[in-house]
Short mmCIF file of C-alpha atoms and ligand atoms in Angstrom, two decimals:
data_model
loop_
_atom_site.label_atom_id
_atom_site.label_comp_id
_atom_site.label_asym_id
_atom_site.label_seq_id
_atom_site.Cartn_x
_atom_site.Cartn_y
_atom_site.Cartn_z
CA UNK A 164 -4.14 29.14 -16.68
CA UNK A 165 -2.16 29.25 -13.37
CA UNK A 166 -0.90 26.29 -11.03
CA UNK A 167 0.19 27.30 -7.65
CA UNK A 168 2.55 24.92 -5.78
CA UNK A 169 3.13 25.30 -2.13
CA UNK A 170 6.83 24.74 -1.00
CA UNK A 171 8.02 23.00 -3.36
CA UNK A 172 11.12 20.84 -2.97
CA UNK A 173 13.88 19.02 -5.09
CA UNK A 174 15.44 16.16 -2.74
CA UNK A 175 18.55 16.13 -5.18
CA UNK A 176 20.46 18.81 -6.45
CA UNK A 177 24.42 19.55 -7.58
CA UNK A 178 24.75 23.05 -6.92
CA UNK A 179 28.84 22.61 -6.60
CA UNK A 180 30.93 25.55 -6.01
CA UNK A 181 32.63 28.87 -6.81
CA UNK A 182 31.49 30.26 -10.25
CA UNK A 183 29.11 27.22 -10.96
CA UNK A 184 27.59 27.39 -7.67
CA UNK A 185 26.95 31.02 -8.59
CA UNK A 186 25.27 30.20 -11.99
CA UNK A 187 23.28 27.09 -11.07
CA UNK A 188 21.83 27.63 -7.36
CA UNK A 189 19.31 30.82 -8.51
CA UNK A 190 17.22 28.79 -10.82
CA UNK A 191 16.74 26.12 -8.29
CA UNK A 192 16.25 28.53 -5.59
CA UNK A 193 13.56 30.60 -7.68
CA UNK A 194 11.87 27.38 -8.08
CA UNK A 195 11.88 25.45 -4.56
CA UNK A 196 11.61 25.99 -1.27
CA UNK A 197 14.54 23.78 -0.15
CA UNK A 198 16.28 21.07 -1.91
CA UNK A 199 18.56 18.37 -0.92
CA UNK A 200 22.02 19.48 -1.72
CA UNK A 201 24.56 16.79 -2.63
CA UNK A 202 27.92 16.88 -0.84
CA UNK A 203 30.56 15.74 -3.75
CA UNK A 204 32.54 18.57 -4.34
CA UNK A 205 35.44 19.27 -3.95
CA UNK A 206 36.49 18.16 -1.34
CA UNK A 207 33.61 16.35 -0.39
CA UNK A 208 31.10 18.12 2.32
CA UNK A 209 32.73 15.22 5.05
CA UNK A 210 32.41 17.14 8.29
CA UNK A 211 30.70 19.00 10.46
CA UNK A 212 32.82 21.90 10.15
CA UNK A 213 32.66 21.57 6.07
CA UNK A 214 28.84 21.37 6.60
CA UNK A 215 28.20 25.08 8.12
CA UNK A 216 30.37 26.68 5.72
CA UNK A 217 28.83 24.50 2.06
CA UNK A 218 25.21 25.59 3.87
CA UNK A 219 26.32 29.54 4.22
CA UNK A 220 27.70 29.54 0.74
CA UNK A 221 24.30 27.93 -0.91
CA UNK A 222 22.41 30.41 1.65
CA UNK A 223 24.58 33.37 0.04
CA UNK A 224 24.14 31.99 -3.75
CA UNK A 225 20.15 31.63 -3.69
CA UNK A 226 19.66 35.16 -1.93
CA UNK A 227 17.22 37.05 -2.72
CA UNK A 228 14.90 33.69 -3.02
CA UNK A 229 13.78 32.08 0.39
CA UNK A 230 15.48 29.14 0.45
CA UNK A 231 16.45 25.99 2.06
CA UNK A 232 19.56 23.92 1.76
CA UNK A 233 19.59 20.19 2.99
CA UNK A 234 23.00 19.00 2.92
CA UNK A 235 23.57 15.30 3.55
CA UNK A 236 27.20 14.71 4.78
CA UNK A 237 29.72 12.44 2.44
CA UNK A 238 29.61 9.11 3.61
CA UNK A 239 32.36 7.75 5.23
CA UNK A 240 33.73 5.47 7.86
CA UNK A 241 35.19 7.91 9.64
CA UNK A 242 32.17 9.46 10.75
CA UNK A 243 30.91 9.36 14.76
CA UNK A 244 28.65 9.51 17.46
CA UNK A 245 30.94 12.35 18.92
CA UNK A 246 31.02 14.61 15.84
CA UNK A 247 27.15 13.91 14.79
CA UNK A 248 25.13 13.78 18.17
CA UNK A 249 25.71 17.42 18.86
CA UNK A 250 24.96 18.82 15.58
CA UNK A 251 22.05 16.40 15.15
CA UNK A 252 19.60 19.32 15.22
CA UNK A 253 20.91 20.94 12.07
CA UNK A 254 21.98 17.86 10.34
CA UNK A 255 20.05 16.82 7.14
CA UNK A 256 21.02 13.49 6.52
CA UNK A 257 24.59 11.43 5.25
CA UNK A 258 24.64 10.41 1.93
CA UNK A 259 26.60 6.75 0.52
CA UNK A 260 28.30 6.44 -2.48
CA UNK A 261 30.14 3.40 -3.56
CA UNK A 262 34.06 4.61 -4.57
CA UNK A 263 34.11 5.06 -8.21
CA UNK A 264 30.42 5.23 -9.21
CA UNK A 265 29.87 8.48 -10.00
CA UNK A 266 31.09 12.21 -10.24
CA UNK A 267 33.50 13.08 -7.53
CA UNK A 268 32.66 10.03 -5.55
CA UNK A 269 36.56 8.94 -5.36
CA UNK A 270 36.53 9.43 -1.38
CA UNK A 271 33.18 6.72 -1.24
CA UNK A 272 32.67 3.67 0.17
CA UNK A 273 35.17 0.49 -1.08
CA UNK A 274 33.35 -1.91 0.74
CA UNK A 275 30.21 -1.90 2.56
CA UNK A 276 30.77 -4.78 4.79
CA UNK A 277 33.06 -2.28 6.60
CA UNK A 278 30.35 0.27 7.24
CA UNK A 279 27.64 -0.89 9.80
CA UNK A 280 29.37 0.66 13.04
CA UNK A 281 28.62 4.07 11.08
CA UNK A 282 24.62 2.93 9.97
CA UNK A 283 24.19 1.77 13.69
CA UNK A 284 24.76 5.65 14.95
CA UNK A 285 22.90 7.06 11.98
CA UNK A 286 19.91 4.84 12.96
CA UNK A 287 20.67 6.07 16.66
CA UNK A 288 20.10 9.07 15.95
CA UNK A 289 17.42 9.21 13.41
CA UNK A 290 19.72 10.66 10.29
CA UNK A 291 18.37 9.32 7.34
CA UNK A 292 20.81 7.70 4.50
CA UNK A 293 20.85 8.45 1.16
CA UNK A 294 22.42 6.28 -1.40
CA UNK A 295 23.93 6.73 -4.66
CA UNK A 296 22.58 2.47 -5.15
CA UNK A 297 25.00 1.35 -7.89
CA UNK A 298 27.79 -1.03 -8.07
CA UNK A 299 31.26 -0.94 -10.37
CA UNK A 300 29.06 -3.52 -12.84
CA UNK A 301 27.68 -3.53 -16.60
CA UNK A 302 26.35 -0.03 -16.45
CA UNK A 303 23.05 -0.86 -17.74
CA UNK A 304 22.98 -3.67 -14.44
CA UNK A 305 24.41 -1.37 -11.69
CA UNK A 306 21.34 0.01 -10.09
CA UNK A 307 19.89 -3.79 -10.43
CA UNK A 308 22.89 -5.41 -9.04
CA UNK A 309 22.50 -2.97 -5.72
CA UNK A 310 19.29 -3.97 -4.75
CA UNK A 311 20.95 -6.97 -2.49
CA UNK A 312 22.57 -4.01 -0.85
CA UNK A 313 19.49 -2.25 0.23
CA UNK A 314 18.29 -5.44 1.29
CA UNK A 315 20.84 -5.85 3.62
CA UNK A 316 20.59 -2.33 5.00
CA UNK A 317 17.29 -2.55 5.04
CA UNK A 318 17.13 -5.91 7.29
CA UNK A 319 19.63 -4.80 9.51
CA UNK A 320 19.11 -1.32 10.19
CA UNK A 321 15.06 -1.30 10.99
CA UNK A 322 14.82 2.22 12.09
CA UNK A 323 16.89 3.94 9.54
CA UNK A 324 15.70 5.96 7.07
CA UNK A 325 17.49 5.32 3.58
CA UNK A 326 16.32 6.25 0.41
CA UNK A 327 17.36 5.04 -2.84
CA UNK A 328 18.74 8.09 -4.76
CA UNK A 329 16.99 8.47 -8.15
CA UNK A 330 15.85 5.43 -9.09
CA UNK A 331 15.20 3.77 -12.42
CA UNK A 332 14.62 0.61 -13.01
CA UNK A 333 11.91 -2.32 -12.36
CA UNK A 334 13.80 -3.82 -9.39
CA UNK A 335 14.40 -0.49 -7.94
CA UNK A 336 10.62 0.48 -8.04
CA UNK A 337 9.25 -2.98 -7.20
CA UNK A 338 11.81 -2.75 -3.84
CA UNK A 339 9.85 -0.12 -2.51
CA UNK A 340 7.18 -2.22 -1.47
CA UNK A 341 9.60 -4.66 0.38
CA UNK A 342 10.58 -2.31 3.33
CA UNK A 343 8.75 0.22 5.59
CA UNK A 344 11.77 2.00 6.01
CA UNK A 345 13.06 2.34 2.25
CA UNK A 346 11.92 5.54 0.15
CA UNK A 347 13.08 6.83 -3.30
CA UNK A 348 13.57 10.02 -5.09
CA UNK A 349 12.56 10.04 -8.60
CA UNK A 350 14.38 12.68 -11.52
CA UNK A 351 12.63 14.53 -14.83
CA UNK A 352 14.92 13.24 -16.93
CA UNK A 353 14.18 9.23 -15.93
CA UNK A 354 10.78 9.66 -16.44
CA UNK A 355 10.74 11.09 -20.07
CA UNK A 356 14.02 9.47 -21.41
CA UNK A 357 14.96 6.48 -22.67
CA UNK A 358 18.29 4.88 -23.95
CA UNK A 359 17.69 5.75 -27.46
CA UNK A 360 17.29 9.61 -26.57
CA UNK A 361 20.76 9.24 -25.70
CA UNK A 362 22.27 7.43 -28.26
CA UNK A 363 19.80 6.30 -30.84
CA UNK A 364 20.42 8.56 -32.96
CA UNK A 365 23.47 11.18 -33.22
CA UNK A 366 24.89 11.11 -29.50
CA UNK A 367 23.19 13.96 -26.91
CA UNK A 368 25.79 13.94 -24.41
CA UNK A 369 23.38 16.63 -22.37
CA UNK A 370 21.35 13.38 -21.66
CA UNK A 371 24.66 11.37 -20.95
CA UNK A 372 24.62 10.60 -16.53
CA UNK A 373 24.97 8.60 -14.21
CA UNK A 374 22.31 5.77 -13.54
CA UNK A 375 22.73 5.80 -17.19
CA UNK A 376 19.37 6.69 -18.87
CA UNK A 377 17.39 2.91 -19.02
CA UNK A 378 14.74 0.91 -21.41
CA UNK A 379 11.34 1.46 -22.31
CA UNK A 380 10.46 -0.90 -19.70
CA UNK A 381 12.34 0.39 -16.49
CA UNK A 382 10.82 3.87 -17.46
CA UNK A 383 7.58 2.65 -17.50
CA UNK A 384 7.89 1.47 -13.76
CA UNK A 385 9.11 4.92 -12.61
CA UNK A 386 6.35 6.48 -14.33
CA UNK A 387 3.52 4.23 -13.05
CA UNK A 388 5.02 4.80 -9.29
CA UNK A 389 4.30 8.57 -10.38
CA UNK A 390 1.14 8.09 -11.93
CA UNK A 391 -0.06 5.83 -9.43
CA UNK A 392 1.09 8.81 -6.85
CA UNK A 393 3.29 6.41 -4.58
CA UNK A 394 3.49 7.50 -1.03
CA UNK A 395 7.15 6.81 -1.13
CA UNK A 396 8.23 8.49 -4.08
CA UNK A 397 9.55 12.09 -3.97
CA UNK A 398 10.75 14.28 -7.04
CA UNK A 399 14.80 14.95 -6.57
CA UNK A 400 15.87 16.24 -10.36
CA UNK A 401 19.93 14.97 -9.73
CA UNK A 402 20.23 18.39 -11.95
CA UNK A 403 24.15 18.14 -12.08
CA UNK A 404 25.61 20.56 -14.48
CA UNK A 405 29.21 19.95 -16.01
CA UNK A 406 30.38 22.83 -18.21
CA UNK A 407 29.86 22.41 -22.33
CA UNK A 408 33.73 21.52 -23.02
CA UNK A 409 33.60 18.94 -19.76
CA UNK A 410 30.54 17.13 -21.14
CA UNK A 411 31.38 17.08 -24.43
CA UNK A 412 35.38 16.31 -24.51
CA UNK A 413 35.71 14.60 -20.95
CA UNK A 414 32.30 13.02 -21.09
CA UNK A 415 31.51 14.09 -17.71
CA UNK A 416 27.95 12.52 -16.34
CA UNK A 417 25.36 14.40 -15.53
CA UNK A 418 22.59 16.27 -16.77
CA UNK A 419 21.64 20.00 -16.31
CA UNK A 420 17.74 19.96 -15.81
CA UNK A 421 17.44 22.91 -12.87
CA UNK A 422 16.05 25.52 -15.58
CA UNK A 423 13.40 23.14 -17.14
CA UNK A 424 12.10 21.09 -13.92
CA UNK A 425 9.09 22.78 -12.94
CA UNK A 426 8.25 23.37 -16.52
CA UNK A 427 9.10 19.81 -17.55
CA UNK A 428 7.24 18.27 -14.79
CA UNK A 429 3.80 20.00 -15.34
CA UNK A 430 4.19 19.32 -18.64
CA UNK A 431 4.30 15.78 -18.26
CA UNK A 432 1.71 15.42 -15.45
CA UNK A 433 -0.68 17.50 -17.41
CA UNK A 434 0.12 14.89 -20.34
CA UNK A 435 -0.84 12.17 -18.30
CA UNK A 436 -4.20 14.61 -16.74
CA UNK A 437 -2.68 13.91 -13.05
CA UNK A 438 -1.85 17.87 -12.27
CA UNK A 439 -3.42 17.47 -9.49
CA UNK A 440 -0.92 15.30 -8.09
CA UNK A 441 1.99 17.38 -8.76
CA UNK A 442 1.82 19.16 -5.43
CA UNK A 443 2.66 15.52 -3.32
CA UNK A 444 4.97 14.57 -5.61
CA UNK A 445 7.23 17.84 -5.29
CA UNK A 446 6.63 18.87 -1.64
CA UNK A 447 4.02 16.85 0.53
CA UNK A 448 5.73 13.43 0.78
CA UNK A 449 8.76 14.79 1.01
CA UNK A 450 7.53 17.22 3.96
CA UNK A 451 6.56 13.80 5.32
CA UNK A 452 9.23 11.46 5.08
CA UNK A 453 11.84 13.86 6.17
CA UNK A 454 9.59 16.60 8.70
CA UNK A 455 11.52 19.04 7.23
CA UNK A 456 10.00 22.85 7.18
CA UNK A 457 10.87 24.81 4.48
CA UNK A 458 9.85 28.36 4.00
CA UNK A 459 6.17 28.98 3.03
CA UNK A 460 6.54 29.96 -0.25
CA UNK A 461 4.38 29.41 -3.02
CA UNK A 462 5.39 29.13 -6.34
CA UNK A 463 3.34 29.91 -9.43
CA UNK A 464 3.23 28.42 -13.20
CA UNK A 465 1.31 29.60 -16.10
CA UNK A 466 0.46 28.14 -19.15
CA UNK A 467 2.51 30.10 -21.57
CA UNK A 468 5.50 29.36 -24.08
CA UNK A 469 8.72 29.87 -24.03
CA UNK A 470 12.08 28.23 -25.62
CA UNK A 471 15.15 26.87 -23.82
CA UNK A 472 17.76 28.99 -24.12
CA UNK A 473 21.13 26.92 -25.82
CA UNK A 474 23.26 27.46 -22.82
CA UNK A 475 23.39 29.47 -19.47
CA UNK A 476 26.62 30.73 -19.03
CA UNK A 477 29.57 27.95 -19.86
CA UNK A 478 26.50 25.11 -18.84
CA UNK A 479 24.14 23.70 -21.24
CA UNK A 480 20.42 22.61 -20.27
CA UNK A 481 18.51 19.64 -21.25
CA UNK A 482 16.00 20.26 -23.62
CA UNK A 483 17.87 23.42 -24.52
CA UNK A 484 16.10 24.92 -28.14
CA UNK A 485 12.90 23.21 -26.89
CA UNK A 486 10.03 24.45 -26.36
CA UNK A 487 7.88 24.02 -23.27
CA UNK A 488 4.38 24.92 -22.21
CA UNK A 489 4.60 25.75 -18.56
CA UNK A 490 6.29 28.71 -17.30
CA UNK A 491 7.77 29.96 -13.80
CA UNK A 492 6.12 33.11 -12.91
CA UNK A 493 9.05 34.94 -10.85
CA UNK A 494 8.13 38.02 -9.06
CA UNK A 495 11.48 38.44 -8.47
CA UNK A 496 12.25 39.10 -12.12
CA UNK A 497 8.55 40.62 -12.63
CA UNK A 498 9.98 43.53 -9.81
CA UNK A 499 13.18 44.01 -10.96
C1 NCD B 671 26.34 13.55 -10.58
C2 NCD B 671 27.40 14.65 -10.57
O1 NCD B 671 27.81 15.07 -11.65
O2 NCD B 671 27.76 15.11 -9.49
N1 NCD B 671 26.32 12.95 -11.88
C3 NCD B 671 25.30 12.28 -12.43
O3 NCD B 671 25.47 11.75 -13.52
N2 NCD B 671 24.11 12.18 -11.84
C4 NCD B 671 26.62 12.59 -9.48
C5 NCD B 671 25.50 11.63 -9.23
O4 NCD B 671 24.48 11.96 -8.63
O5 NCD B 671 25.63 10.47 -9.63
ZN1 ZN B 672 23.21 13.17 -7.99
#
């Protein structure tokens, strides 16, 4: 049994840089068409300038796959009208985070009262925002405490496009019905994980990132969205691989899913008999949201075994030693 997805996309990716870049950006390029590329590396993607150059590099890493990078610019007050305007065309978006919240987000946002000169020209000129939505709180309250944030962006900035970054709680999926202009991107590992995954038992640091992994509960709402096929819902995996010895003795956050997401993802809509639903949820809403046009690829699955291998190079996958059903066909690898 085959499933053929047209274009598929993954509206949040780490691909980083240098060696990783090399390891990690081939199995999301063999399995998308595009994918939203985060900016925090090192240093941030915060200009124009740094913009072309992180795009050629991702261009250069996915080759021989046809395959689109969408690279949201680091957030920060410094950006303007006079720098953005003329590179509109080939701009993706700008993506927020708060100072402090996350991996590399040191150069963020301290306080977003400061910001709205910088949303005013986004919404000027139609660049969507993307937002890493938690505060410095109680970790399992940080995505909650947020929502006022959105809010506020929300009222103010009409036009603009912002989408919560993968979300995953109850307040986060009940906000999407507030405003016409907020959307959300949804990961694998949200949707099939809770808390005790993580630390129930023996600690699986591979599951350990950043919005920490949530309750029964607040999984449940992301998974209804999906099930329910919300028109504002996209899939964006935040794969965002840390080498073995930085997850395991610096307790970096993030977790490696870019191997296992097509795989993972039939798996569980074909657990839950919506495969035919998989197609919107990884390329057709976010086609429509953004109106961005990736290459017209198609990628195939089959039905067939296989077992997570325990690492790829210095990174290690989630659900590495696992097996899954669904398999990328690659005629990439079938030709070489
Ligand atoms: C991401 C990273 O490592 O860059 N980490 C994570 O836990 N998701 C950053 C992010 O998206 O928060
Ligand atoms: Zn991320």
């Amino acid at each position: 049994m085959q499933l053929v997805l047209n274009r598929p996309l993954d509206m949040h990716v780490h691909l980083r840089q240098e060696e990783m870049l090399q390891n990690v950006t081939p199995f999301t390029a063999q399995q998308f068409a595009g994918a939203v590329c985060m900016p925090n590396t090192l240093p941030p993607v915060d200009s124009v300038e740094r913009y072309d150059a992180y795009v050629a590099k991702i261009k250069a890493a996915a080759a021989p796959y046809e395959f689109d990078p969408y690279v949201p610019l680091f957030f920060h007050e410094g950006l303007t009208r006079e720098e953005l305007a003329p590179a509109r065309e080939r701009l993706f978006g700008v993506k927020l985070y708060p100072a402090g919240v996350t991996t590399n987000s040191e150069a963020g946002v301290a306080e977003m009262s400061k910001i709205e000169p910088v949303l005013d020209v986004l919404q000027d000129l139609d660049l969507p925002l993307l937002v890493h939505g938690e505060t410095n709180g109680y970790s399992h309250d940080r995505e909650r405490e947020f929502m006022s944030v959105y809010d506020h962006f929300a009222r103010t900035f009409p036009k603009l496009r912002i989408t919560m970054e993968h979300i995953t709680t109850v307040e986060a999926a009940e906000f999407l019905e507030k405003h016409d202009n907020v959307f959300a991107t949804a990961t694998l590992h949200h949707l099939l994980y809770t808390m005790d995954d993580m630390l129930g038992g023996p600690f699986n640091p591979f599951l350990f990132c950043k919005p920490i992994i949530k309750s029964p509960k607040d999984r449940e709402a992301i998974q209804s969205l999906v099930i329910q096929g919300h028109p504002k819902l996209m899939f964006g995996s935040d794969s965002a691989p840390h080498t073995e010895v930085m997850k395991r003795t610096e307790g970096a956050a993030g977790c490696f899913t870019s191997p296992v997401l097509l795989p993972g993802l039939a798996q569980f809509f074909e657990d839950h008999d919506i495969l035919d639903q998989l197609q919107s949820f990884v390329s057709d809403r976010a086609l429509e949201i953004y109106g961005v046009n990736p290459p017209e690829r198609s990628v195939v699955l089959e039905r067939k075994e296989w077992t997570v291998p325990p690492r790829y190079g210095s990174v290690v996958p989630v659900n590495a030693g696992e097996t899954m059903r669904w398999a990328v066909v690659d005629p990439e690898v079938e030709s070489a």
